[in-house]
């Protein structure tokens, strides 16, 4: 079972929650008219895989704390360790949406077009990308860089929607 992810930009958490309530947690990029500008991906989680991209951009070793994120969906308190979870527990079943920190958005937005091939080549070496070639991941880098640039220009935040 893979994790579906979508990165999108929005003006704020309340706008994201309104869309998720209306779509019952469905992807904000789904349907004929997506609710937000974004990029669909598979398995591109913020902490590890996106973190590997940020490490490649900043030319630093990857660390789980490179990308800071705040959960915005589901709403309400997370269940405690004694909670049984189960199929009715949105914290266990998803979907989940996190707000990505502005420093990550800005790191992506600042990548120059001429640097994208080198960033993609470095990112492709990440173990989590299973030996992908630079030309395989370069379009994703281009899309994320473009999305982050549009988000920064508009004063929007970046979000990640994830679902099993």
XYZ file of C-alpha atoms in Angstrom:
164
model
C 0.000 0.000 0.000
C 1.475 3.336 -1.059
C 0.936 6.788 0.291
C -0.624 9.298 -2.065
C 0.529 12.859 -1.537
C -0.353 16.209 -3.013
C 1.369 19.506 -2.356
C -0.689 22.644 -2.778
C -0.747 26.293 -1.889
C -3.482 28.084 0.006
C -3.917 31.422 1.752
C -4.316 29.811 5.174
C -5.441 26.933 7.325
C -9.093 27.998 7.468
C -9.375 27.926 3.670
C -7.847 24.437 3.647
C -10.206 23.171 6.353
C -13.276 24.570 4.559
C -12.346 22.653 1.399
C -11.598 19.455 3.322
C -14.919 19.674 5.170
C -16.749 20.137 1.873
C -14.920 17.207 0.208
C -14.898 15.003 3.336
C -11.110 15.027 3.326
C -10.692 14.315 -0.377
C -7.688 15.613 -2.249
C -7.911 19.364 -2.779
C -6.488 18.693 -6.239
C -9.133 16.139 -7.193
C -12.111 16.607 -9.446
C -12.576 18.661 -12.571
C -11.851 21.928 -10.802
C -9.143 21.571 -8.156
C -9.688 23.748 -5.098
C -6.045 24.842 -5.037
C -2.979 25.101 -7.255
C -0.825 22.059 -6.567
C 1.265 19.068 -7.537
C 0.142 15.447 -7.161
C 2.756 12.918 -6.172
C 3.103 9.487 -4.680
C 5.114 8.740 -1.564
C 6.633 12.213 -1.291
C 6.215 12.695 2.451
C 7.358 16.022 3.946
C 9.752 14.829 6.638
C 11.821 12.346 4.693
C 11.467 12.592 0.916
C 10.782 16.328 0.681
C 13.393 16.747 3.403
C 15.890 14.981 1.142
C 15.080 17.498 -1.593
C 15.569 20.413 0.800
C 18.911 18.910 1.879
C 19.937 18.713 -1.796
C 18.923 22.348 -2.347
C 20.715 23.617 0.755
C 23.651 21.254 0.185
C 23.485 19.954 3.750
C 23.069 16.458 5.204
C 19.459 15.341 5.542
C 17.910 15.615 8.981
C 14.334 14.828 9.962
C 13.961 18.420 11.194
C 14.798 20.125 7.865
C 11.103 20.428 7.032
C 8.857 21.629 9.839
C 5.186 20.796 9.515
C 2.038 21.411 11.522
C -1.014 19.156 11.271
C -4.158 20.997 10.151
C -6.354 17.961 9.325
C -7.883 16.049 10.946
C -9.038 18.619 13.408
C -9.411 18.035 17.117
C -7.010 16.484 19.553
C -5.038 13.419 18.545
C -6.038 10.270 20.416
C -3.948 9.191 23.362
C -1.912 5.982 23.535
C -4.823 4.109 25.126
C -7.155 5.006 22.248
C -8.135 1.967 20.175
C -7.951 3.842 16.841
C -9.685 1.818 14.163
C -11.416 2.528 10.902
C -13.528 5.356 12.352
C -10.508 7.215 13.720
C -9.364 9.848 11.187
C -6.016 10.101 12.977
C -5.394 6.440 12.143
C -6.918 6.285 8.675
C -6.351 9.754 7.213
C -6.322 11.680 5.126
C -3.887 14.023 6.823
C -2.919 17.562 5.867
C 0.091 19.413 7.201
C 1.205 22.993 6.737
C 4.808 23.200 5.567
C 7.028 25.867 7.113
C 7.821 29.070 5.225
C 11.564 28.312 5.217
C 10.924 25.171 3.166
C 8.635 27.058 0.775
C 11.296 29.729 0.352
C 14.133 27.230 -0.151
C 12.161 25.658 -2.988
C 11.139 29.037 -4.438
C 14.739 30.250 -4.538
C 16.032 27.416 -6.736
C 17.146 28.913 -10.034
C 16.016 27.163 -13.184
C 19.639 26.546 -14.190
C 20.257 24.715 -10.890
C 17.308 22.311 -11.169
C 19.225 19.542 -13.019
C 21.971 19.478 -10.361
C 19.431 19.495 -7.531
C 17.515 16.659 -9.210
C 20.733 14.655 -9.652
C 21.569 15.008 -5.953
C 18.002 14.253 -4.844
C 17.826 11.160 -7.065
C 20.583 9.613 -4.934
C 18.301 9.529 -1.876
C 17.665 5.980 -0.731
C 13.931 6.696 -0.511
C 13.765 7.337 -4.269
C 14.864 3.753 -4.956
C 17.606 4.583 -7.442
C 15.563 6.923 -9.621
C 17.484 8.717 -12.339
C 17.857 12.484 -12.271
C 15.711 12.809 -15.395
C 12.939 10.888 -13.608
C 12.764 13.288 -10.662
C 13.585 16.539 -12.452
C 9.950 17.202 -13.505
C 8.854 16.855 -9.871
C 11.558 19.301 -8.775
C 10.426 21.731 -11.474
C 6.786 21.448 -10.366
C 7.574 21.904 -6.671
C 9.902 24.846 -7.349
C 7.216 26.486 -9.492
C 4.491 25.852 -6.918
C 6.635 27.277 -4.109
C 7.454 30.341 -6.195
C 3.776 31.014 -6.878
C 2.969 30.460 -3.203
C 5.611 32.895 -2.028
C 4.618 35.494 -4.595
C 0.968 35.273 -3.474
C 1.799 35.166 0.237
C 0.377 31.638 0.439
C 1.524 28.725 2.551
C 2.401 25.250 1.287
C 0.438 22.227 2.448
C 0.786 18.491 2.022
C -2.286 16.224 1.737
C -1.534 12.546 2.356
C -3.732 9.460 2.192
C -3.152 5.713 2.339
